Amino acid sequence: MSNTVPVSLKPVAGFCIKSTTLQPAVYTPASPTRSPNSLEPKILPITVPAGFKIFVNVAWNANVPPPPECSEEAIKRAMEGQTSDENGTDGSGEYFVPVVVSEGRQDTDKAGKPSLVFDCVFHKSVKTRTLIDHEYKVFIIELSLQRIEAQTGLLLSRNIGTPNIAAKGKLEPRTVSIPSFLAPTSSSDAKKKPLIEEIASTEPESVKPPSKPKGILKGVQQSSSSALASASAPRAQQKPLQWSWSKQNDQIHLSISVPRLDKSTISKATFDIEPRRFILSVPNHPILDVDLRISDAEIVSKLGTATAADTEAGSGGILTLKRQREFQVENATAEWRMVEDKLVIVA
């Protein structure tokens, strides 16, 4: 019986980070199996000097194995880099996050200087928590950097930047080999797996790139700052975000006020938009989650103060917004306006 099973992936862009190498190295991408008569050129080693820019695309796909179901205590232990006995102190087992890491591909930065790009693809369930838990997002970033280091031998800086893009380059469809013990049909050994499992990746297939996924708004993050900052105060004690909307030439404009907006806040913020929902996570404020799929009664009951100024249909409030067309996710744009302390989305 084979130790691996092939799985096809069409990664969905999540967010992009950039780092640099801390010391010189030589990186040799793994070569795919080649026919003796192949005319394709042999993959050559890449000389990587210190300070060489590395882009990391964190992406999602349902075919990547999900993390095991564990208690919050087990998840926190993993985030803090702690290990426990085989069953965990709470009997829930060890928490780990499977990830598919691509081979590095050569690209250039905005200045035209050479760089390397890696894709780290996690199960789509990981996305949800990264949107609402800054510490967990930092954990996923750290796992991505660790896995790239283990796979390539490169040493990467933790002083990272967050470019204003969802992904560097195109996320091509690909076929990967997943260890059979991580396949959905096998779960008996779940509690014995290490913190993070390496999943071998093959070269991307020569097929048309997937269409831009719904539910993802490309880059609303910007500036360079360390993502390894501590989380802010408890959200329950923080002031809700205020927002409003308008319609101009068949385009829906969302305006979300973010008091004392600065580059540090922007670098830690996460925005996600779906056809009938948008979510904004900003430090020092509760999560703004506007879900237009639920009933009018549920919307009104959940409003509190974190809502549009008026909730009545026909008056420019949230219930009127619910009766508009779906957000045009694929063409959506977002702009941070620091002078006005707001995020403006056109969808």
XYZ file of C-alpha atoms in Angstrom:
347
model
C 0.000 0.000 0.000
C 1.296 3.448 -0.909
C 2.336 5.744 1.933
C 0.888 8.759 0.127
C -2.237 9.674 -1.786
C -2.373 12.276 -4.599
C -4.635 15.279 -4.085
C -5.422 18.147 -6.452
C -5.334 21.663 -5.030
C -6.569 25.018 -6.285
C -5.212 27.347 -3.595
C -7.294 30.366 -2.589
C -5.252 33.452 -1.714
C -5.298 34.465 1.938
C -2.560 36.997 2.657
C 1.059 37.622 1.746
C 4.073 38.376 3.918
C 7.642 39.200 3.019
C 10.839 38.366 4.850
C 14.551 38.374 4.081
C 17.325 35.830 4.440
C 19.660 36.309 7.384
C 22.704 34.628 5.859
C 23.993 33.540 2.445
C 22.872 30.150 1.156
C 22.403 28.063 -1.960
C 18.846 26.903 -2.626
C 18.168 24.023 -4.997
C 14.466 23.473 -5.782
C 13.436 19.828 -5.806
C 13.364 18.464 -9.340
C 10.229 16.665 -10.539
C 10.639 13.202 -12.008
C 12.012 13.727 -15.517
C 12.088 11.401 -18.474
C 15.611 10.493 -19.630
C 14.659 11.997 -22.990
C 13.222 15.203 -21.525
C 14.260 18.375 -23.313
C 13.433 20.606 -20.347
C 16.481 22.267 -18.782
C 17.783 20.915 -15.522
C 16.848 22.940 -12.435
C 19.963 24.772 -11.273
C 20.878 25.874 -7.740
C 20.020 29.458 -6.822
C 22.598 31.562 -5.010
C 20.823 33.416 -2.211
C 22.746 36.269 -0.546
C 21.972 37.655 2.889
C 19.108 40.146 2.734
C 17.471 38.360 -0.216
C 13.723 39.031 -0.269
C 11.363 36.097 0.346
C 7.612 36.321 -0.290
C 5.263 33.857 1.413
C 1.726 33.346 0.131
C -0.514 31.943 2.865
C -3.422 30.269 1.107
C -6.366 27.935 1.758
C -7.827 24.788 0.226
C -10.368 22.255 1.448
C -8.274 19.308 0.241
C -5.408 19.998 2.627
C -5.935 17.926 5.805
C -7.445 20.040 8.618
C -5.970 20.360 12.103
C -7.359 17.781 14.548
C -10.213 18.695 16.856
C -8.592 19.717 20.126
C -9.457 21.686 23.208
C -8.634 25.370 23.404
C -5.989 24.474 25.979
C -4.243 22.183 23.486
C -4.372 24.865 20.785
C -2.903 27.468 23.148
C -0.111 25.057 24.099
C 0.786 24.648 20.437
C 0.687 28.413 19.856
C 3.099 28.872 22.760
C 5.421 26.162 21.436
C 4.739 23.821 24.333
C 4.472 20.042 24.133
C 2.695 17.617 26.430
C 2.472 13.914 26.999
C 0.888 11.699 24.349
C -2.691 12.473 25.270
C -2.232 16.025 26.447
C -2.904 17.213 29.973
C -6.575 17.584 29.130
C -6.876 14.307 27.205
C -7.535 16.103 23.935
C -4.260 15.213 22.223
C -1.596 17.295 20.531
C -2.625 20.111 18.194
C -0.820 20.395 14.861
C -1.438 22.140 11.547
C -0.810 20.304 8.247
C 0.540 22.527 5.490
C 1.543 22.115 1.852
C 4.688 24.091 1.025
C 5.607 24.698 -2.600
C 9.077 24.837 -4.034
C 10.406 28.372 -4.279
C 9.935 30.116 -7.600
C 11.919 33.071 -8.832
C 10.255 36.470 -9.157
C 11.105 40.139 -8.713
C 10.017 42.780 -6.218
C 8.630 46.226 -7.079
C 12.136 47.527 -7.664
C 12.865 44.732 -10.124
C 15.261 42.956 -7.769
C 15.206 39.127 -7.709
C 13.230 37.348 -5.005
C 11.825 33.922 -4.156
C 8.151 33.098 -3.640
C 6.766 30.189 -1.593
C 3.147 29.090 -1.200
C 2.011 27.698 2.165
C -1.432 26.132 1.762
C -3.523 25.286 4.830
C -6.983 23.772 5.225
C -9.712 26.372 4.690
C -10.865 26.057 8.322
C -7.612 27.708 9.422
C -8.663 30.899 7.632
C -11.608 31.558 9.942
C -9.537 31.778 13.096
C -6.825 33.891 11.480
C -9.509 36.500 10.741
C -10.601 36.845 14.358
C -7.541 35.863 16.413
C -4.376 37.892 15.818
C -2.213 35.589 17.955
C -3.356 32.584 15.935
C -2.507 34.396 12.696
C 0.981 35.057 14.056
C 1.189 31.341 14.908
C 0.317 30.388 11.303
C 2.902 32.857 9.971
C 5.554 31.368 12.239
C 4.670 27.819 11.149
C 4.963 28.897 7.518
C 8.413 30.375 8.066
C 9.566 27.340 10.053
C 8.432 24.914 7.367
C 10.123 26.900 4.586
C 13.338 26.955 6.635
C 13.151 23.193 7.196
C 12.482 22.498 3.518
C 15.072 24.853 2.030
C 17.811 25.342 4.603
C 17.313 29.112 4.390
C 17.331 31.174 7.583
C 14.540 33.770 7.510
C 14.117 37.012 9.407
C 11.101 37.413 11.710
C 11.050 41.131 10.953
C 8.387 40.751 8.295
C 6.343 43.040 6.084
C 2.756 42.779 4.874
C 2.547 43.937 1.240
C -0.763 45.266 -0.015
C -1.494 42.135 -2.071
C -3.343 38.891 -1.404
C -0.638 36.862 -3.138
C 2.655 37.385 -4.930
C 2.127 36.019 -8.421
C -0.489 33.487 -9.475
C -1.506 30.579 -7.267
C -1.450 27.761 -9.797
C -3.430 24.521 -9.462
C -1.181 21.677 -8.430
C -1.111 18.033 -7.407
C 0.415 17.121 -4.053
C 1.102 13.857 -2.275
C -0.506 13.686 1.158
C 0.702 11.088 3.676
C -1.921 8.360 3.855
C -2.174 8.658 7.643
C -3.362 12.260 7.144
C -6.041 11.283 4.641
C -9.655 11.851 5.832
C -10.328 8.126 6.064
C -7.546 7.562 8.553
C -7.774 9.203 11.962
C -6.598 6.554 14.436
C -3.141 8.070 14.806
C -4.263 11.689 15.053
C -3.030 12.095 18.612
C 0.504 10.945 17.778
C 1.341 13.442 15.057
C 3.926 16.193 15.585
C 3.096 19.881 15.778
C 3.312 20.400 12.029
C 3.366 17.856 9.237
C 5.296 18.339 5.999
C 3.285 17.455 2.912
C 5.337 16.887 -0.228
C 4.424 19.077 -3.172
C 4.966 18.450 -6.855
C 5.484 21.079 -9.530
C 2.345 23.028 -10.554
C 0.493 21.527 -13.466
C 0.439 23.391 -16.783
C -3.192 24.327 -16.674
C -5.134 27.559 -16.748
C -4.974 29.337 -13.391
C -8.147 29.167 -11.314
C -10.546 32.079 -11.370
C -10.282 34.482 -8.461
C -12.217 32.930 -5.569
C -15.303 34.429 -4.037
C -14.994 35.500 -0.448
C -11.476 36.916 -0.772
C -10.736 40.621 -1.113
C -7.161 41.145 -2.137
C -4.807 42.986 0.146
C -6.088 45.511 2.577
C -2.906 45.191 4.616
C 0.073 47.463 4.083
C 3.329 48.789 5.547
C 6.234 46.857 6.994
C 6.118 45.914 10.623
C 6.668 42.850 12.708
C 3.707 40.507 12.778
C 5.088 38.939 15.917
C 3.501 41.548 18.159
C 1.443 40.678 21.185
C -2.344 40.703 21.032
C -4.242 43.732 22.269
C -6.645 44.113 25.184
C -9.705 41.831 25.545
C -12.162 42.625 22.745
C -15.143 42.587 25.104
C -13.805 45.821 26.654
C -13.231 47.555 23.332
C -15.361 49.994 21.375
C -17.301 48.587 18.389
C -16.537 49.862 14.902
C -19.074 52.119 13.176
C -19.855 51.754 9.482
C -22.173 53.000 6.751
C -22.898 52.255 3.118
C -24.066 53.989 -0.044
C -24.743 53.128 -3.665
C -23.098 55.045 -6.497
C -23.508 54.084 -10.169
C -24.516 50.539 -9.226
C -21.446 50.191 -7.017
C -21.864 49.519 -3.313
C -19.541 51.614 -1.140
C -18.799 50.548 2.439
C -17.149 53.006 4.827
C -15.829 51.671 8.148
C -14.539 54.171 10.711
C -11.388 53.079 12.563
C -10.428 55.612 15.278
C -6.748 56.545 15.572
C -5.877 54.680 12.398
C -2.131 54.292 11.855
C 0.284 52.047 9.951
C 0.662 49.670 12.876
C -3.106 49.135 13.039
C -3.309 48.589 9.279
C -0.506 46.018 9.314
C -2.390 43.938 11.905
C -5.877 44.323 10.416
C -7.618 41.641 8.356
C -10.573 42.162 6.032
C -12.602 39.475 4.267
C -15.588 39.898 1.982
C -18.034 37.343 0.621
C -21.068 37.817 -1.634
C -23.355 38.449 1.365
C -20.975 39.092 4.245
C -17.944 41.122 5.310
C -15.647 40.797 8.323
C -13.083 43.267 9.646
C -10.669 42.458 12.449
C -8.786 45.455 13.854
C -6.665 45.626 17.028
C -8.397 47.207 20.049
C -11.905 46.698 18.633
C -14.409 43.828 18.582
C -14.676 41.918 15.303
C -17.048 43.617 12.858
C -18.993 40.765 11.241
C -21.915 41.827 9.022
C -23.784 38.781 7.722
C -26.615 39.611 5.318
C -27.594 35.962 4.889
C -29.442 35.756 8.196
C -33.028 36.858 8.796
C -34.066 40.463 9.486
C -34.958 39.543 13.058
C -31.542 37.996 13.669
C -29.815 41.034 12.190
C -31.720 43.428 14.435
C -31.126 41.272 17.529
C -27.368 41.161 16.892
C -26.867 44.826 16.049
C -25.953 46.433 19.336
C -23.924 49.539 18.455
C -21.644 47.943 15.876
C -23.851 48.672 12.902
C -24.912 51.204 10.330
C -26.583 54.330 11.653
C -30.114 53.225 10.767
C -31.437 49.659 10.587
C -34.783 50.311 8.922
C -35.323 49.199 5.348
C -35.542 52.117 2.949
C -33.462 54.489 5.070
C -29.947 53.532 4.015
C -29.413 51.094 6.890
C -28.342 47.482 7.096
C -31.743 46.039 6.168
C -31.758 48.145 3.022
C -28.267 46.900 2.242
C -29.527 43.345 2.647
C -32.004 43.959 -0.174
C -29.281 45.076 -2.588
C -27.417 42.818 -4.992
C -24.565 40.617 -3.806
C -21.135 42.170 -3.344
C -18.993 41.830 -6.471
C -16.206 40.023 -4.666
C -14.006 39.393 -7.676
C -13.827 43.102 -8.537
C -13.883 44.483 -5.002
C -11.301 47.060 -3.912
C -10.329 48.402 -0.503
C -8.478 51.558 0.501
C -7.190 52.651 3.897
C -7.630 56.420 4.330
C -5.486 57.347 7.295
C -6.351 61.053 7.189
C -10.057 60.193 7.491
C -9.573 57.253 9.908
C -11.529 54.861 7.724
C -11.463 51.844 5.433
C -13.406 52.291 2.182
C -14.538 49.261 0.183
C -16.109 49.350 -3.271
C -17.908 46.126 -4.175
